[in-house]
JSON list of C-alpha atoms in Angstrom, two decimals:
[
{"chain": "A", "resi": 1, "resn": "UNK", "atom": "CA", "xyz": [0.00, 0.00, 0.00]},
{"chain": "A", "resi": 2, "resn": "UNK", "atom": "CA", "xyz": [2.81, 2.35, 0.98]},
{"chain": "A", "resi": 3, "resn": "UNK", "atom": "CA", "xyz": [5.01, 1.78, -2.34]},
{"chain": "A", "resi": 4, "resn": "UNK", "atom": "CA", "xyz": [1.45, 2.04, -4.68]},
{"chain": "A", "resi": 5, "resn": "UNK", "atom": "CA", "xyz": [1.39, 6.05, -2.69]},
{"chain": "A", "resi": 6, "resn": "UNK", "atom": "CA", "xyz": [4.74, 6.77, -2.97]},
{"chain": "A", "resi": 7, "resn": "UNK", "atom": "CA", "xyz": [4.78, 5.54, -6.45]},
{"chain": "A", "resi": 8, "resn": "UNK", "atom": "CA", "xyz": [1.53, 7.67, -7.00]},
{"chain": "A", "resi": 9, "resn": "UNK", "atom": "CA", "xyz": [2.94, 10.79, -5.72]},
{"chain": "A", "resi": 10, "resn": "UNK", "atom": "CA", "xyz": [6.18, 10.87, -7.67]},
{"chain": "A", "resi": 11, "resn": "UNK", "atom": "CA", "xyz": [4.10, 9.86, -11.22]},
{"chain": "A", "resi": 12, "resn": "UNK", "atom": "CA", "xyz": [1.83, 13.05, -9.89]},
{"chain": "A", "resi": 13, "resn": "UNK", "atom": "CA", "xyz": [5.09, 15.27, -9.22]},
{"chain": "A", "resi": 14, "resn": "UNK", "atom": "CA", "xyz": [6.97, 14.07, -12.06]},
{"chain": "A", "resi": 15, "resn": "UNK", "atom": "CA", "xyz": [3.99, 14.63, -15.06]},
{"chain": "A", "resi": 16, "resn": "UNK", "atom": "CA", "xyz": [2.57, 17.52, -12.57]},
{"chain": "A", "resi": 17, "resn": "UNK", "atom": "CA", "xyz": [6.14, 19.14, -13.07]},
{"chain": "A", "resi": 18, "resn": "UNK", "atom": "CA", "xyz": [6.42, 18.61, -17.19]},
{"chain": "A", "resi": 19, "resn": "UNK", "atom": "CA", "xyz": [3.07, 20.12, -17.59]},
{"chain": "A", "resi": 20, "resn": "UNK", "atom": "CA", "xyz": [4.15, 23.25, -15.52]},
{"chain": "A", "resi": 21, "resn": "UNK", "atom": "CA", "xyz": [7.45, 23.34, -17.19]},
{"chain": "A", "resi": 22, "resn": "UNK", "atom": "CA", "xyz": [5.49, 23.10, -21.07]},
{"chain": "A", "resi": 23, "resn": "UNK", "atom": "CA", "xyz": [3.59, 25.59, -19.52]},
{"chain": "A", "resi": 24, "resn": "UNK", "atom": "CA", "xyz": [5.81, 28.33, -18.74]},
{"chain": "A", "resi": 25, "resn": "UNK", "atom": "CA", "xyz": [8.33, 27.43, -21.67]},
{"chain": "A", "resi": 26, "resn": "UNK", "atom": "CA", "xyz": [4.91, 29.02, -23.81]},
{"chain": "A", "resi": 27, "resn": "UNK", "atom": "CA", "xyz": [4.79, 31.34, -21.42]},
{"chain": "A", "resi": 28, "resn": "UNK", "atom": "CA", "xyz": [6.77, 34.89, -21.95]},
{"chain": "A", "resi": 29, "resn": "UNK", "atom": "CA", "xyz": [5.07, 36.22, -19.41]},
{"chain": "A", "resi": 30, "resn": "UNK", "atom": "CA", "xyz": [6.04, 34.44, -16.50]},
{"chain": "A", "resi": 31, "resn": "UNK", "atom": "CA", "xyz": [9.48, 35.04, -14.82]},
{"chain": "A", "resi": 32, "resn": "UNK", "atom": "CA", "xyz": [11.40, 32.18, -14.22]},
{"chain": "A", "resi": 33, "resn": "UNK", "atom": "CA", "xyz": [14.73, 31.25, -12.84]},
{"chain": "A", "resi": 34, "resn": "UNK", "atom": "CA", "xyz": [16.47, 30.12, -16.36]},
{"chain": "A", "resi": 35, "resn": "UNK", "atom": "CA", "xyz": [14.38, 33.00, -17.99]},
{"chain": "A", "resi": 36, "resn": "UNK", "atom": "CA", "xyz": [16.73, 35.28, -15.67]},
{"chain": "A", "resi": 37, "resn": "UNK", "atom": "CA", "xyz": [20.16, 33.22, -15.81]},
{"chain": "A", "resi": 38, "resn": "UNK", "atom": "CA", "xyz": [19.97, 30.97, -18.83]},
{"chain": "A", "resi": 39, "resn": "UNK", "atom": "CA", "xyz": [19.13, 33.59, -21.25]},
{"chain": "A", "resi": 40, "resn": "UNK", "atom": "CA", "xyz": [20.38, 36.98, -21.70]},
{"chain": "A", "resi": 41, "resn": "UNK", "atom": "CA", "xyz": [17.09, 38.46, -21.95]},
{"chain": "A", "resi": 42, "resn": "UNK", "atom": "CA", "xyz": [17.98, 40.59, -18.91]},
{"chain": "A", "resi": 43, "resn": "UNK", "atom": "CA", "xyz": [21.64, 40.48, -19.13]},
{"chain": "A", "resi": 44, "resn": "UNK", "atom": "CA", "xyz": [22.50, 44.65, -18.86]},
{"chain": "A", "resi": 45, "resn": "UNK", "atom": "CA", "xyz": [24.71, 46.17, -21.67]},
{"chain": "A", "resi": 46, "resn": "UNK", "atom": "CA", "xyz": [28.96, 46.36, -20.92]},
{"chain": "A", "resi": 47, "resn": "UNK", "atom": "CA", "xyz": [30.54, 49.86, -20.90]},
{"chain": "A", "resi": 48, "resn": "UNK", "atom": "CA", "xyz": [34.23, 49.85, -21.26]},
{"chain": "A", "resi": 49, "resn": "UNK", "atom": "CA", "xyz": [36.61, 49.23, -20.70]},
{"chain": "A", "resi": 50, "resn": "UNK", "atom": "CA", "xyz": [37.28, 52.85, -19.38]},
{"chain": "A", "resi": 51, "resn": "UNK", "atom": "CA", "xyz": [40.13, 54.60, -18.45]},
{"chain": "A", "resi": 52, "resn": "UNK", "atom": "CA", "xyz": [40.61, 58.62, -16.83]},
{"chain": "A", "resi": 53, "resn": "UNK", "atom": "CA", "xyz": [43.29, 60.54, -18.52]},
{"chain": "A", "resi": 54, "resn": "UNK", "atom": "CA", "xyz": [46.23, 61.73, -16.20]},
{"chain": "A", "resi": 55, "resn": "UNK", "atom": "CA", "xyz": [44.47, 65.13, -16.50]},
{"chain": "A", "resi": 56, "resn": "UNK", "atom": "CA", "xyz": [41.70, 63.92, -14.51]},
{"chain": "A", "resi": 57, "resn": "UNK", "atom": "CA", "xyz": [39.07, 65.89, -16.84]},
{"chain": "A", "resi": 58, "resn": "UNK", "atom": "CA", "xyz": [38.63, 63.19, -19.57]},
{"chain": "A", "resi": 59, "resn": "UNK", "atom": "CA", "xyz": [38.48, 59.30, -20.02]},
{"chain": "A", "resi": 60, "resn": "UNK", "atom": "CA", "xyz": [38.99, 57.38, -22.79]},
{"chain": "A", "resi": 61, "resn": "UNK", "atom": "CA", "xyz": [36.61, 54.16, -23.50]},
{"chain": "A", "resi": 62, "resn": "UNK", "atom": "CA", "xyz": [36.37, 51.82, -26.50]},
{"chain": "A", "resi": 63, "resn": "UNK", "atom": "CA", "xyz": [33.14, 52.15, -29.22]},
{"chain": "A", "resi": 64, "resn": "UNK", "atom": "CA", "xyz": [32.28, 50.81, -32.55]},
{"chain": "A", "resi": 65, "resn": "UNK", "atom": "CA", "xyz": [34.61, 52.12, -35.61]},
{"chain": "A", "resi": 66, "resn": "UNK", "atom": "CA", "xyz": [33.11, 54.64, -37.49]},
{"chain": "A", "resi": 67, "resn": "UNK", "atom": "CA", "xyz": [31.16, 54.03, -40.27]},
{"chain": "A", "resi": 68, "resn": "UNK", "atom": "CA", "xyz": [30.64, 50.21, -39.82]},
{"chain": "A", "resi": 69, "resn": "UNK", "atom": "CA", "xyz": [34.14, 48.92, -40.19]},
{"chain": "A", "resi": 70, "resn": "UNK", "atom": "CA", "xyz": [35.84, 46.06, -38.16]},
{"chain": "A", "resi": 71, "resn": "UNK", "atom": "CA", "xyz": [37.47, 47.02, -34.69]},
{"chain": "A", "resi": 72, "resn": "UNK", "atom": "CA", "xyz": [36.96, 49.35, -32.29]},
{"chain": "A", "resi": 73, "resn": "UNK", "atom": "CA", "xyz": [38.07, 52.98, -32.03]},
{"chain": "A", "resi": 74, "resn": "UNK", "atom": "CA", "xyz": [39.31, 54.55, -28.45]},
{"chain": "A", "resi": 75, "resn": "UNK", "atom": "CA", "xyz": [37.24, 57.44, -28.16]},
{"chain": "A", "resi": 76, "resn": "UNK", "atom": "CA", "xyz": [37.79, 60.78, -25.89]},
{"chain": "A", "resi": 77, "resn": "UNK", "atom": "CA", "xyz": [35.23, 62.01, -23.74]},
{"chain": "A", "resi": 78, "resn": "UNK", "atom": "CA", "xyz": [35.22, 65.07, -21.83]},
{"chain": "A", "resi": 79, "resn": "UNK", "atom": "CA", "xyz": [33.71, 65.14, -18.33]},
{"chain": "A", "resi": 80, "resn": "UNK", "atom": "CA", "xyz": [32.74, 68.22, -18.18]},
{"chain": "A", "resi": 81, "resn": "UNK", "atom": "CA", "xyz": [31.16, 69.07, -21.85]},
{"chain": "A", "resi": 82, "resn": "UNK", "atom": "CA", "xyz": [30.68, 65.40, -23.10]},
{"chain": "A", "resi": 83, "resn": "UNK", "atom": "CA", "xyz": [32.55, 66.22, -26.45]},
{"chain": "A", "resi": 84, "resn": "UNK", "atom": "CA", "xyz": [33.36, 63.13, -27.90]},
{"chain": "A", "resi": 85, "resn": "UNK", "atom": "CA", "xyz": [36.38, 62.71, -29.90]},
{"chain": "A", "resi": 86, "resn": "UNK", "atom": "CA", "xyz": [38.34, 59.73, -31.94]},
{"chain": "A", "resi": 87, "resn": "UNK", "atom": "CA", "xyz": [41.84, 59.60, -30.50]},
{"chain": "A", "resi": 88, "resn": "UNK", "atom": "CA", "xyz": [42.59, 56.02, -31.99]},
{"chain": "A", "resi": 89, "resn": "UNK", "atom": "CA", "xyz": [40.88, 54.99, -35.32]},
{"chain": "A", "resi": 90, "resn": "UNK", "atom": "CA", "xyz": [40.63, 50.85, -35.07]},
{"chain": "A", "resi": 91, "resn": "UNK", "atom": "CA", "xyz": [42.58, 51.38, -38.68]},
{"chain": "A", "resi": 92, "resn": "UNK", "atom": "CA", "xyz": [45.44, 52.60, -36.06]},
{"chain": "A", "resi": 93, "resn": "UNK", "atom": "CA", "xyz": [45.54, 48.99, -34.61]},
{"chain": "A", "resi": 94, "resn": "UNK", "atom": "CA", "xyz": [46.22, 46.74, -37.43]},
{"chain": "A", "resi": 95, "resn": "UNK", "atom": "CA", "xyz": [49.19, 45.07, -37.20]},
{"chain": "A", "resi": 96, "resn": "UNK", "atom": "CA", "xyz": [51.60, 44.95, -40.29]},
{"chain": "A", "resi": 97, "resn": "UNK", "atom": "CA", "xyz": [50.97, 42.36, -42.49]},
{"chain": "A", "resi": 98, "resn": "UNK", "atom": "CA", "xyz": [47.31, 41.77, -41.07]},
{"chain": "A", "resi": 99, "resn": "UNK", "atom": "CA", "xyz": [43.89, 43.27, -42.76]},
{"chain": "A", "resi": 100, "resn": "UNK", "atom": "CA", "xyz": [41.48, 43.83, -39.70]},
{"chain": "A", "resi": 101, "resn": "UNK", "atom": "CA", "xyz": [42.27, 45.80, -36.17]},
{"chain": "A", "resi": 102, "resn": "UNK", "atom": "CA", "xyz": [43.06, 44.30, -32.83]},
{"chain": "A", "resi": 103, "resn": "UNK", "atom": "CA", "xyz": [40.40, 42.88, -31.17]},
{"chain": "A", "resi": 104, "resn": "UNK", "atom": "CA", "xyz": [41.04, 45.09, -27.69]},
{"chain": "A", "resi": 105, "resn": "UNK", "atom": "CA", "xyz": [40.20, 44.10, -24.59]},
{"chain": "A", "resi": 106, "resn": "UNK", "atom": "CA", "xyz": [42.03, 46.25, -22.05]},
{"chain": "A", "resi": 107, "resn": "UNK", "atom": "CA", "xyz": [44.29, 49.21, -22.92]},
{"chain": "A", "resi": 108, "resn": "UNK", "atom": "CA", "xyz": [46.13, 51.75, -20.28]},
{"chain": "A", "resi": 109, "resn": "UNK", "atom": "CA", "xyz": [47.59, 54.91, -21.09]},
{"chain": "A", "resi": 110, "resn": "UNK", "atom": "CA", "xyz": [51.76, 56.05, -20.18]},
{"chain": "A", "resi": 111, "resn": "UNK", "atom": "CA", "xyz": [51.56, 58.50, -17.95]},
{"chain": "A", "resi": 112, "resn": "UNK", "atom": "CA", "xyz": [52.73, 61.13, -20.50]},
{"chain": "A", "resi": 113, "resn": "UNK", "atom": "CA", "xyz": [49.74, 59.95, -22.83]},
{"chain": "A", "resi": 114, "resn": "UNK", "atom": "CA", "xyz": [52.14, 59.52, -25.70]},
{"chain": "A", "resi": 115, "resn": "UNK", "atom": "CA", "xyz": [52.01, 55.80, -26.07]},
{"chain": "A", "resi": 116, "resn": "UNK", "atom": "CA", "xyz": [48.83, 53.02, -25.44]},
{"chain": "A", "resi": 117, "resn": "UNK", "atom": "CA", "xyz": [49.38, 49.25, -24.21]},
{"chain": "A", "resi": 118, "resn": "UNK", "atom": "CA", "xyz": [46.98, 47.22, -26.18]},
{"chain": "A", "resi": 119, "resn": "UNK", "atom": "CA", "xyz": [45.83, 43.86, -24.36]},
{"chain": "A", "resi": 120, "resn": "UNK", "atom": "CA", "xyz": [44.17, 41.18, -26.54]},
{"chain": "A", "resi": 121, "resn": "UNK", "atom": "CA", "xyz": [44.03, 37.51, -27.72]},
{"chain": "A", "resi": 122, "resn": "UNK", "atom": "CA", "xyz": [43.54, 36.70, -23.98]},
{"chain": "A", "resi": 123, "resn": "UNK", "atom": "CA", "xyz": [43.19, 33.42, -22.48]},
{"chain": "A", "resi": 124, "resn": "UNK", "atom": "CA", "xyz": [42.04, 32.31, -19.07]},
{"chain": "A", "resi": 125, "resn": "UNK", "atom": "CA", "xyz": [44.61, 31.79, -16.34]},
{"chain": "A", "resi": 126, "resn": "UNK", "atom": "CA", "xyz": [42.16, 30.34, -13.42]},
{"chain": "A", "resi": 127, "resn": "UNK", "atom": "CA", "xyz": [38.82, 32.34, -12.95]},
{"chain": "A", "resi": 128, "resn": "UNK", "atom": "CA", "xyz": [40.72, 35.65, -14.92]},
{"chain": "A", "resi": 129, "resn": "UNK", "atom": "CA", "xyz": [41.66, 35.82, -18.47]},
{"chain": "A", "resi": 130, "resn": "UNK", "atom": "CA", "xyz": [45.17, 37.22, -17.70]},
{"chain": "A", "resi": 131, "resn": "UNK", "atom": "CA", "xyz": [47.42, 35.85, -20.13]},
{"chain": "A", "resi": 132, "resn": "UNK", "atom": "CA", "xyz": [47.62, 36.79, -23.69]},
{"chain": "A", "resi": 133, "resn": "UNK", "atom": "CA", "xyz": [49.39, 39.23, -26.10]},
{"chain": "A", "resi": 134, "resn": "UNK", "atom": "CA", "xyz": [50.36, 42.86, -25.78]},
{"chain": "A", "resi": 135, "resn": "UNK", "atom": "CA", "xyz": [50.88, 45.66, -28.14]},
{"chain": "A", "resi": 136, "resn": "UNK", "atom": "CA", "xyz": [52.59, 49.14, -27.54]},
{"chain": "A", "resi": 137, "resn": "UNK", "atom": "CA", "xyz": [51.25, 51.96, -30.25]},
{"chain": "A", "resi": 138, "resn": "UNK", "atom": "CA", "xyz": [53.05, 54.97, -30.47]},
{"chain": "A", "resi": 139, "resn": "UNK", "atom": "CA", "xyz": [50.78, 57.97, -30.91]},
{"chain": "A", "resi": 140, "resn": "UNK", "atom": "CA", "xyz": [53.71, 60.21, -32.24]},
{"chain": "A", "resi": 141, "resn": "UNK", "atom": "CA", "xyz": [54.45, 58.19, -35.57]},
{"chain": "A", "resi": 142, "resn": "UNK", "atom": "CA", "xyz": [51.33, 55.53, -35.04]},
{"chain": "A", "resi": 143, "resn": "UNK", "atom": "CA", "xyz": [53.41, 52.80, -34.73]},
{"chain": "A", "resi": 144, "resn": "UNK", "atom": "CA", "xyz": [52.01, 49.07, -33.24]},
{"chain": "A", "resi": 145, "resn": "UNK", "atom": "CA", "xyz": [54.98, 47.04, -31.43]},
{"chain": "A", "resi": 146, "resn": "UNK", "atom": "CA", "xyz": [53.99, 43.55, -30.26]},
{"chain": "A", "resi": 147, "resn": "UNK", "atom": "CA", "xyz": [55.95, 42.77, -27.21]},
{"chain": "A", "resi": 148, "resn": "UNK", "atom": "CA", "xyz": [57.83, 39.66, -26.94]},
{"chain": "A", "resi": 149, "resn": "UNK", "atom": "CA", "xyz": [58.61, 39.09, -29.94]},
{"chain": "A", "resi": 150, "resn": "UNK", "atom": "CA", "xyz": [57.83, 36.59, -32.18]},
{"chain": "A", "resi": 151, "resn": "UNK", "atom": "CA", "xyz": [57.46, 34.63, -29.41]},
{"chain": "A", "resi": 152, "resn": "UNK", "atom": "CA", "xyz": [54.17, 32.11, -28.82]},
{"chain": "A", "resi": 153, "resn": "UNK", "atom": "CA", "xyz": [50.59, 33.50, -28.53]},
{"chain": "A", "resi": 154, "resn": "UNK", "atom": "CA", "xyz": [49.11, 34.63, -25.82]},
{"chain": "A", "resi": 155, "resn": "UNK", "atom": "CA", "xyz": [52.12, 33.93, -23.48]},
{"chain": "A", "resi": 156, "resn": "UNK", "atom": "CA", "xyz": [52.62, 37.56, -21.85]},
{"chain": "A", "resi": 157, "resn": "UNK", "atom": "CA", "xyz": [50.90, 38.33, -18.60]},
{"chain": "A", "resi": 158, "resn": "UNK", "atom": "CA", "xyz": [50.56, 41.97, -16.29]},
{"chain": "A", "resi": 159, "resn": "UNK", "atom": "CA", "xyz": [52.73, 43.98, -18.51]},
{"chain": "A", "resi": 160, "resn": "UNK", "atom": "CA", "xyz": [52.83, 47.84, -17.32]},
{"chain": "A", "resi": 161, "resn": "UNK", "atom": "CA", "xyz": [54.38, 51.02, -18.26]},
{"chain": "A", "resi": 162, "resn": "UNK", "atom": "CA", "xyz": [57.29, 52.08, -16.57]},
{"chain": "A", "resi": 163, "resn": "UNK", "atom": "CA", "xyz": [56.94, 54.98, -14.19]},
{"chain": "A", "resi": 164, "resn": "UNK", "atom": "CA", "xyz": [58.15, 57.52, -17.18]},
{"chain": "A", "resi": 165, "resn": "UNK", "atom": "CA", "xyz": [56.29, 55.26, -20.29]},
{"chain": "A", "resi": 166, "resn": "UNK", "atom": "CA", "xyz": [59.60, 54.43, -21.53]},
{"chain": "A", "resi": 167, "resn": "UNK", "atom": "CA", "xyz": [60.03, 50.93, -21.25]},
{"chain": "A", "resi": 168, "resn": "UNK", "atom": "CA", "xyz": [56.57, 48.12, -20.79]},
{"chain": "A", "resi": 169, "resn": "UNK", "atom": "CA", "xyz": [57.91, 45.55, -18.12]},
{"chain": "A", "resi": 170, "resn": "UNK", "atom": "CA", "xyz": [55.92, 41.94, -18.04]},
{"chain": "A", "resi": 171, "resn": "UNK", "atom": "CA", "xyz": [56.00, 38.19, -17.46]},
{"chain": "A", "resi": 172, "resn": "UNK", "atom": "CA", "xyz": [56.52, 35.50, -19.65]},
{"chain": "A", "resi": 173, "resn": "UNK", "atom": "CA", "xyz": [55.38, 32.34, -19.84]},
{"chain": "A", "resi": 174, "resn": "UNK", "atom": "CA", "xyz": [55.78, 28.95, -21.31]},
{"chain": "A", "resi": 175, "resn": "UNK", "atom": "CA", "xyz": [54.48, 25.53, -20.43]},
{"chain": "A", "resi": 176, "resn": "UNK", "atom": "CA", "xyz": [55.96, 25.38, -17.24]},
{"chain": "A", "resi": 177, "resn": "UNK", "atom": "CA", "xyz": [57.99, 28.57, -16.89]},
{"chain": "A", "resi": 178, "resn": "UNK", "atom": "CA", "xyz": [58.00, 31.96, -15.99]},
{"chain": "A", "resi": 179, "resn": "UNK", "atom": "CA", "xyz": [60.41, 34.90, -17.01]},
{"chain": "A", "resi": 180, "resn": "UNK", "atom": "CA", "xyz": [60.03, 38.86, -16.34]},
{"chain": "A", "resi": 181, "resn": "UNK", "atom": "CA", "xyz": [61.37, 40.84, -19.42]},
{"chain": "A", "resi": 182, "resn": "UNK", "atom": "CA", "xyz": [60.91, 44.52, -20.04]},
{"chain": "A", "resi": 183, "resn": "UNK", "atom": "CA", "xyz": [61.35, 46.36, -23.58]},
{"chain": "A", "resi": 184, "resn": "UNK", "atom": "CA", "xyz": [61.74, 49.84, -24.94]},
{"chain": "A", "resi": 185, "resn": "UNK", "atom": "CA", "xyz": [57.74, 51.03, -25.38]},
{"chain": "A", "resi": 186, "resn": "UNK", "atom": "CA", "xyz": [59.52, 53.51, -27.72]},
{"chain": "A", "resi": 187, "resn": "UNK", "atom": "CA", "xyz": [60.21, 52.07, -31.46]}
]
C-alpha cells in the first residue's frame, strides 16, 4: 500500500512538473529562474573598458569604428562638456601584415599619454583571463609594437608602463615557466 502512494505521488510530481514546465516554456510572461540566468534576456549592456586621462578631466573608452568597419576605435570624452572625440581609429591597430584591427580588450595609457598598451588575444589563467598578447602603439608616428617578440601566442601576462612610459615591463610564460622581461615602449 505504501510503495502504490509513494509511487503515485512521484508519477503526480513528475507529469505535474512537465506540464508546468510546457507551460511556462509558452509562457513569456512568466518570470522564471532560467528566464533570468539561462538567457540573456535581462543580461544589462557592458561599458568599457574605461580609463581617466592623467588630467583627470577626460576618459577614454572603447566604441564601434566609425562608419561600420571592423574594430573598435578609443574614443575621448570630456567630463565636463561630453565632447566626444576619436583619439585612436581601429585602422590605427592593425598590425603589419594583417587586414582587420586588434580585437582590444584592455588598454592603459603612459603617464605622459604619448604611447597606449593594447591587451588582446587573452586566455584564461584560473577564474581571470590574464594571459595573452600585448601591443605598444606609439601615438607620435602611429606605430604598433607587439611585445615579446615573435614569441608564442598569448604567453605575456601583467605587462605595465614604466613609471616615465619608456620601457613596458611583463612576465613571460611557457608551459611550465616563468620569465620577467621589459622592452623599450619607444620604437
Amino acid at each position: 500500500m505504501l510503495r502504490r502512494l509513494l509511487l503515485g505521488c512521484f508519477l503526480a510530481a513528475t507529469l505535474g512538473g512537465t506540464a508546468a514546465a510546457q507551460r511556462t516554456a509558452g509562457d513569456s510572461s512568466l518570470l522564471t529562474v532560467d528566464r533570468i540566468f539561462a538567457s540573456s534576456e535581462f543580461r544589462g549592456g557592458s561599458f568599457g573598458p574605461l580609463a581617466w586621462l592623467s588630467d583627470g578631466v577626460a576618459y577614454t573608452t572603447l566604441e564601434p569604428a566609425a562608419g561600420g568597419k571592423a574594430g573598435r576605435d578609443l574614443v575621448r570624452y570630456d567630463a565636463e562638456t561630453g565632447l566626444r572625440t576619436i583619439l585612436v581609429p581601429a585602422a590605427r591597430l592593425i598590425p603589419a601584415g594583417d587586414s582587420t584591427p586588434l580585437e582590444v580588450e584592455e588598454y592603459t595609457w603612459s603617464a605622459d599619454g604619448r604611447r597606449l598598451l593594447v591587451f588582446t588575444s587573452s586566455q584564461q589563467v584560473w577564474r581571470n583571463n590574464t594571459r595573452g598578447d600585448y601591443w605598444v602603439l606609439d601615438l607620435a608616428g602611429w606605430s604598433l609594437k607587439k611585445l615579446g617578440g615573435n614569441g608564442p601566442k598569448s604567453t605575456l601576462m601583467f605587462a605595465k608602463f614604466s613609471p616615465d612610459g619608456s620601457r613596458v615591463g611583463w612576465c613571460a610564460t611557457a608551459s611550465t615557466t616563468s620569465t620577467s622581461k621589459t622592452s623599450r615602449a619607444a620604437s
